[in-house]
């Protein structure tokens, strides 16, 4: 399923490139220009994916690894937890990131430069460092528990670390820039005259935002949601550091099967299942939001 989707996507992209460039270049020149990119794509993505699918299907029992994934309720639970956590993180990033991007997009002068710096500085910091900070904050002897106990609000430390909530909080913090940047870019591309025209026609601030600004920023919202959702599904470092057995995710499970148990066929099967489910959800998400003409401009 995953290989067919990848092949169809590559064929459609290749036909689109030929059709769009035929107005300016000959077909031979077009093929020669995009050939290095196709070779790089095949060597860096298509071949490893086909190799992964081949590893997941051993010769004696090709589908035994996939049956093992769905026969054990633990693996199905981990898969569902992964998508649930990714969805919660994506929604949290959107609810916090959109107002932040809107505020930065409407800043001027030094405040705009400061806002841009606040967006880019987290990207320059290691994910390992940003994830480890939450251990210092949420631990039993961490800053939050010590502060609450000194204020007399609690008598015993709260269990905040190694929970699903800690994973969601840390992943939201790490992925926030990937939601803010596309939305900020989309908001900056909206001409200010559109909002002025809406205000001149009698629309209030709220109506102007919902009928003009927000619909025109949907390409950035869609791009940010897809980026955050896909990155959250494959997160490994953050769940491994701040999550416990109750917050086990697919990336951590695949890492255990690969490094600890050395069960490469089963780890490959888990990876293929995760990739296929991700592709299906992205296609469904794109189709569900294709009512907006602006969303189609993302592709």
Short mmCIF file of C-alpha atoms in Angstrom, two decimals:
data_model
loop_
_atom_site.label_atom_id
_atom_site.label_comp_id
_atom_site.label_asym_id
_atom_site.label_seq_id
_atom_site.Cartn_x
_atom_site.Cartn_y
_atom_site.Cartn_z
CA UNK A 1 0.00 0.00 0.00
CA UNK A 2 2.75 2.43 0.98
CA UNK A 3 4.87 1.60 -2.08
CA UNK A 4 1.89 2.05 -4.45
CA UNK A 5 1.05 5.43 -2.95
CA UNK A 6 4.68 6.54 -3.25
CA UNK A 7 4.90 5.32 -6.86
CA UNK A 8 1.65 7.04 -7.87
CA UNK A 9 2.78 10.28 -6.21
CA UNK A 10 6.13 10.15 -8.02
CA UNK A 11 4.44 9.49 -11.38
CA UNK A 12 1.96 12.34 -10.94
CA UNK A 13 4.77 14.73 -9.92
CA UNK A 14 6.83 13.66 -12.95
CA UNK A 15 3.89 14.23 -15.34
CA UNK A 16 3.17 17.60 -13.76
CA UNK A 17 6.79 18.69 -14.19
CA UNK A 18 6.80 17.67 -17.84
CA UNK A 19 3.49 19.43 -18.54
CA UNK A 20 4.40 22.66 -16.76
CA UNK A 21 7.91 22.93 -18.20
CA UNK A 22 7.01 21.94 -21.76
CA UNK A 23 5.91 25.52 -22.37
CA UNK A 24 9.48 26.75 -21.82
CA UNK A 25 11.83 23.81 -22.45
CA UNK A 26 11.95 20.79 -24.70
CA UNK A 27 11.00 17.40 -23.17
CA UNK A 28 14.60 16.17 -23.42
CA UNK A 29 15.96 19.22 -21.58
CA UNK A 30 13.23 18.94 -18.97
CA UNK A 31 14.09 15.29 -18.29
CA UNK A 32 17.81 16.10 -18.09
CA UNK A 33 17.14 18.90 -15.58
CA UNK A 34 15.01 16.83 -13.22
CA UNK A 35 16.95 13.57 -13.63
CA UNK A 36 19.45 14.31 -10.79
CA UNK A 37 16.55 15.06 -8.46
CA UNK A 38 14.79 11.83 -9.45
CA UNK A 39 17.98 9.84 -8.92
CA UNK A 40 18.46 11.41 -5.49
CA UNK A 41 14.82 10.70 -4.60
CA UNK A 42 15.10 7.10 -5.73
CA UNK A 43 18.38 6.49 -3.89
CA UNK A 44 17.47 8.33 -0.71
CA UNK A 45 13.79 7.47 -0.32
CA UNK A 46 12.24 5.00 -2.75
CA UNK A 47 14.96 2.33 -2.53
CA UNK A 48 15.18 2.42 1.30
CA UNK A 49 11.38 2.16 1.50
CA UNK A 50 11.30 -0.83 -0.84
CA UNK A 51 14.15 -2.40 1.12
CA UNK A 52 12.25 -1.82 4.36
CA UNK A 53 9.15 -3.52 2.94
CA UNK A 54 11.31 -6.44 1.77
CA UNK A 55 12.86 -6.86 5.24
CA UNK A 56 9.40 -6.83 6.84
CA UNK A 57 8.32 -9.83 4.75
CA UNK A 58 10.58 -12.83 5.53
CA UNK A 59 10.63 -15.59 2.96
CA UNK A 60 9.20 -18.41 5.09
CA UNK A 61 6.14 -16.43 6.30
CA UNK A 62 5.80 -13.12 4.44
CA UNK A 63 2.88 -11.71 6.41
CA UNK A 64 3.64 -13.19 9.82
CA UNK A 65 5.19 -9.96 11.09
CA UNK A 66 2.15 -7.91 10.10
CA UNK A 67 -0.20 -10.43 11.70
CA UNK A 68 1.89 -10.18 14.85
CA UNK A 69 1.38 -6.40 14.90
CA UNK A 70 -2.41 -6.65 14.88
CA UNK A 71 -2.79 -9.85 16.92
CA UNK A 72 -1.15 -8.35 20.00
CA UNK A 73 -3.36 -5.66 21.62
CA UNK A 74 -0.26 -3.96 23.03
CA UNK A 75 1.05 -2.95 19.60
CA UNK A 76 -2.35 -1.72 18.45
CA UNK A 77 -2.65 0.31 21.65
CA UNK A 78 0.79 1.85 21.08
CA UNK A 79 -0.16 2.73 17.50
CA UNK A 80 -3.40 4.39 18.60
CA UNK A 81 -1.63 6.20 21.43
CA UNK A 82 0.93 7.52 18.96
CA UNK A 83 -1.71 9.01 16.68
CA UNK A 84 -3.71 10.34 19.64
CA UNK A 85 -0.66 12.04 21.11
CA UNK A 86 0.31 13.46 17.71
CA UNK A 87 -3.23 14.83 17.23
CA UNK A 88 -3.29 16.43 20.69
CA UNK A 89 0.15 17.98 20.13
CA UNK A 90 -0.91 19.32 16.71
CA UNK A 91 -4.08 20.88 18.15
CA UNK A 92 -2.14 22.39 21.05
CA UNK A 93 0.47 23.81 18.68
CA UNK A 94 -2.27 25.34 16.53
CA UNK A 95 -4.16 26.88 19.47
CA UNK A 96 -0.99 28.46 20.83
CA UNK A 97 0.88 29.02 17.58
CA UNK A 98 -1.79 30.81 15.56
CA UNK A 99 -2.26 33.74 18.00
CA UNK A 100 1.52 33.94 18.36
CA UNK A 101 2.05 34.01 14.59
CA UNK A 102 -0.75 36.56 14.18
CA UNK A 103 0.80 38.83 16.80
CA UNK A 104 4.30 38.59 15.29
CA UNK A 105 2.96 39.14 11.74
CA UNK A 106 1.39 42.44 12.83
CA UNK A 107 4.47 43.72 14.68
CA UNK A 108 6.59 46.49 13.26
CA UNK A 109 10.10 47.76 13.85
CA UNK A 110 12.27 46.29 16.59
CA UNK A 111 9.40 44.34 18.09
CA UNK A 112 9.01 42.40 14.81
CA UNK A 113 12.73 41.54 14.85
CA UNK A 114 12.44 40.41 18.46
CA UNK A 115 9.46 38.24 17.61
CA UNK A 116 11.32 36.62 14.70
CA UNK A 117 14.29 35.98 16.98
CA UNK A 118 12.01 34.27 19.49
CA UNK A 119 10.81 31.99 16.68
CA UNK A 120 14.23 31.03 15.37
CA UNK A 121 16.23 30.72 18.59
CA UNK A 122 14.44 27.49 19.69
CA UNK A 123 15.31 25.94 16.32
CA UNK A 124 18.99 26.57 17.03
CA UNK A 125 18.80 24.67 20.33
CA UNK A 126 19.21 20.90 20.40
CA UNK A 127 16.03 18.86 20.84
CA UNK A 128 17.87 16.81 23.44
CA UNK A 129 18.55 19.94 25.51
CA UNK A 130 14.98 21.24 25.20
CA UNK A 131 13.59 17.84 26.19
CA UNK A 132 15.96 17.43 29.13
CA UNK A 133 14.85 20.82 30.51
CA UNK A 134 11.40 19.33 31.12
CA UNK A 135 12.98 16.63 33.31
CA UNK A 136 14.44 19.40 35.46
CA UNK A 137 11.09 21.17 35.59
CA UNK A 138 8.71 18.22 36.08
CA UNK A 139 10.79 15.83 38.22
CA UNK A 140 9.84 14.88 41.78
CA UNK A 141 12.61 17.16 43.00
CA UNK A 142 12.20 19.54 40.07
CA UNK A 143 11.59 23.26 40.07
CA UNK A 144 7.79 23.06 39.85
CA UNK A 145 7.36 20.54 42.69
CA UNK A 146 9.84 22.35 44.93
CA UNK A 147 8.12 25.68 44.30
CA UNK A 148 4.66 24.26 45.06
CA UNK A 149 5.90 22.62 48.26
CA UNK A 150 7.62 25.81 49.42
CA UNK A 151 4.38 27.73 48.85
CA UNK A 152 2.49 25.15 50.89
CA UNK A 153 0.16 24.20 48.03
CA UNK A 154 1.13 20.51 48.13
CA UNK A 155 2.59 18.27 50.84
CA UNK A 156 4.07 15.57 48.62
CA UNK A 157 5.61 15.86 45.15
CA UNK A 158 3.23 15.44 42.23
CA UNK A 159 3.84 12.78 39.60
CA UNK A 160 4.25 14.89 36.49
CA UNK A 161 7.24 13.25 34.81
CA UNK A 162 7.05 9.97 32.85
CA UNK A 163 3.39 10.49 31.98
CA UNK A 164 1.53 11.04 28.74
CA UNK A 165 0.83 14.64 29.78
CA UNK A 166 4.56 15.31 30.13
CA UNK A 167 5.14 13.89 26.64
CA UNK A 168 2.41 16.12 25.16
CA UNK A 169 3.77 19.20 26.96
CA UNK A 170 7.38 18.62 25.91
CA UNK A 171 6.50 17.75 22.31
CA UNK A 172 4.28 20.83 22.02
CA UNK A 173 7.18 22.98 23.19
CA UNK A 174 9.59 21.41 20.71
CA UNK A 175 7.24 21.51 17.69
CA UNK A 176 5.78 24.97 18.27
CA UNK A 177 8.15 26.76 15.82
CA UNK A 178 7.10 24.41 13.02
CA UNK A 179 3.51 25.60 13.46
CA UNK A 180 4.30 29.28 13.90
CA UNK A 181 6.59 29.70 10.88
CA UNK A 182 4.18 28.54 8.11
CA UNK A 183 1.26 30.45 9.64
CA UNK A 184 3.40 33.57 10.03
CA UNK A 185 4.48 33.32 6.38
CA UNK A 186 0.86 32.95 5.23
CA UNK A 187 -0.31 35.88 7.35
CA UNK A 188 2.50 38.10 6.07
CA UNK A 189 1.43 37.33 2.49
CA UNK A 190 -2.15 38.57 3.09
CA UNK A 191 -2.37 42.15 1.72
CA UNK A 192 -3.40 44.65 4.35
CA UNK A 193 -5.77 46.26 1.86
CA UNK A 194 -8.07 43.23 2.13
CA UNK A 195 -8.69 43.87 5.80
CA UNK A 196 -9.10 47.59 5.17
CA UNK A 197 -11.64 46.89 2.44
CA UNK A 198 -13.62 44.62 4.76
CA UNK A 199 -13.61 47.26 7.49
CA UNK A 200 -14.74 49.91 5.00
CA UNK A 201 -17.64 47.68 3.97
CA UNK A 202 -18.86 47.56 7.56
CA UNK A 203 -17.26 44.38 8.91
CA UNK A 204 -16.05 44.48 12.49
CA UNK A 205 -12.67 43.17 13.68
CA UNK A 206 -13.99 39.69 14.45
CA UNK A 207 -15.91 39.37 11.17
CA UNK A 208 -12.88 40.63 9.24
CA UNK A 209 -10.68 38.02 10.85
CA UNK A 210 -13.04 35.06 10.29
CA UNK A 211 -14.12 36.00 6.76
CA UNK A 212 -10.90 37.46 5.35
CA UNK A 213 -7.74 36.83 7.37
CA UNK A 214 -8.29 33.29 8.60
CA UNK A 215 -9.45 31.79 5.26
CA UNK A 216 -6.45 33.33 3.48
CA UNK A 217 -4.09 31.91 6.12
CA UNK A 218 -5.41 28.34 5.75
CA UNK A 219 -2.48 27.22 3.52
CA UNK A 220 -0.11 28.05 6.38
CA UNK A 221 -2.41 26.35 8.90
CA UNK A 222 -2.58 23.22 6.76
CA UNK A 223 1.20 23.14 6.22
CA UNK A 224 1.91 23.67 9.92
CA UNK A 225 -0.56 20.99 11.01
CA UNK A 226 0.83 18.43 8.58
CA UNK A 227 4.43 19.17 9.57
CA UNK A 228 3.70 19.00 13.31
CA UNK A 229 1.58 15.86 12.97
CA UNK A 230 4.13 13.95 10.92
CA UNK A 231 7.04 15.02 13.13
CA UNK A 232 5.08 14.13 16.27
CA UNK A 233 4.34 10.63 14.98
CA UNK A 234 8.04 9.91 14.50
CA UNK A 235 9.33 11.57 17.67
CA UNK A 236 11.87 9.44 19.52
CA UNK A 237 14.05 11.50 21.85
CA UNK A 238 11.38 13.43 23.72
CA UNK A 239 9.03 10.49 24.51
CA UNK A 240 12.02 8.38 25.51
CA UNK A 241 13.21 11.03 27.99
CA UNK A 242 10.00 12.33 29.58
CA UNK A 243 7.64 9.43 28.87
CA UNK A 244 7.29 6.16 30.74
CA UNK A 245 5.86 2.73 29.93
CA UNK A 246 2.36 4.21 29.98
CA UNK A 247 3.38 6.74 27.31
CA UNK A 248 5.22 4.36 24.96
CA UNK A 249 5.06 5.50 21.33
CA UNK A 250 5.77 3.77 18.03
CA UNK A 251 9.20 5.32 17.48
CA UNK A 252 10.37 4.13 20.89
CA UNK A 253 8.88 0.68 20.27
CA UNK A 254 10.62 0.42 16.88
CA UNK A 255 13.89 1.48 18.50
CA UNK A 256 13.54 -1.24 21.15
CA UNK A 257 12.84 -3.89 18.52
CA UNK A 258 15.84 -2.74 16.47
CA UNK A 259 18.49 -2.04 19.12
CA UNK A 260 17.52 -4.18 22.12
CA UNK A 261 15.70 -7.23 20.70
CA UNK A 262 17.37 -7.16 17.26
CA UNK A 263 14.09 -8.17 15.63
CA UNK A 264 14.59 -6.35 12.33
CA UNK A 265 11.67 -7.90 10.38
CA UNK A 266 9.18 -6.96 13.08
CA UNK A 267 10.66 -3.48 13.44
CA UNK A 268 10.38 -3.04 9.67
CA UNK A 269 6.76 -4.20 9.77
CA UNK A 270 5.98 -1.66 12.51
CA UNK A 271 7.63 1.05 10.40
CA UNK A 272 5.63 0.12 7.30
CA UNK A 273 2.36 0.07 9.26
CA UNK A 274 3.16 3.47 10.76
CA UNK A 275 4.09 4.93 7.36
CA UNK A 276 0.96 3.56 5.67
CA UNK A 277 -1.32 4.87 8.41
CA UNK A 278 0.40 8.26 8.23
CA UNK A 279 -0.03 8.50 4.44
CA UNK A 280 -3.70 7.55 4.70
CA UNK A 281 -4.38 10.12 7.41
CA UNK A 282 -2.57 12.87 5.48
CA UNK A 283 -4.58 12.06 2.33
CA UNK A 284 -7.83 12.05 4.31
CA UNK A 285 -6.88 15.31 6.00
CA UNK A 286 -6.07 16.92 2.67
CA UNK A 287 -9.33 15.71 1.09
CA UNK A 288 -11.39 16.85 4.09
CA UNK A 289 -9.94 20.36 3.89
CA UNK A 290 -9.92 20.66 0.09
CA UNK A 291 -13.09 22.77 0.22
CA UNK A 292 -10.85 25.81 0.40
CA UNK A 293 -9.20 26.93 -2.82
CA UNK A 294 -6.30 28.24 -0.80
CA UNK A 295 -5.47 24.81 0.53
CA UNK A 296 -4.91 23.47 -2.95
CA UNK A 297 -2.22 26.08 -3.48
CA UNK A 298 -0.03 24.25 -0.95
CA UNK A 299 0.58 21.54 -3.54
#
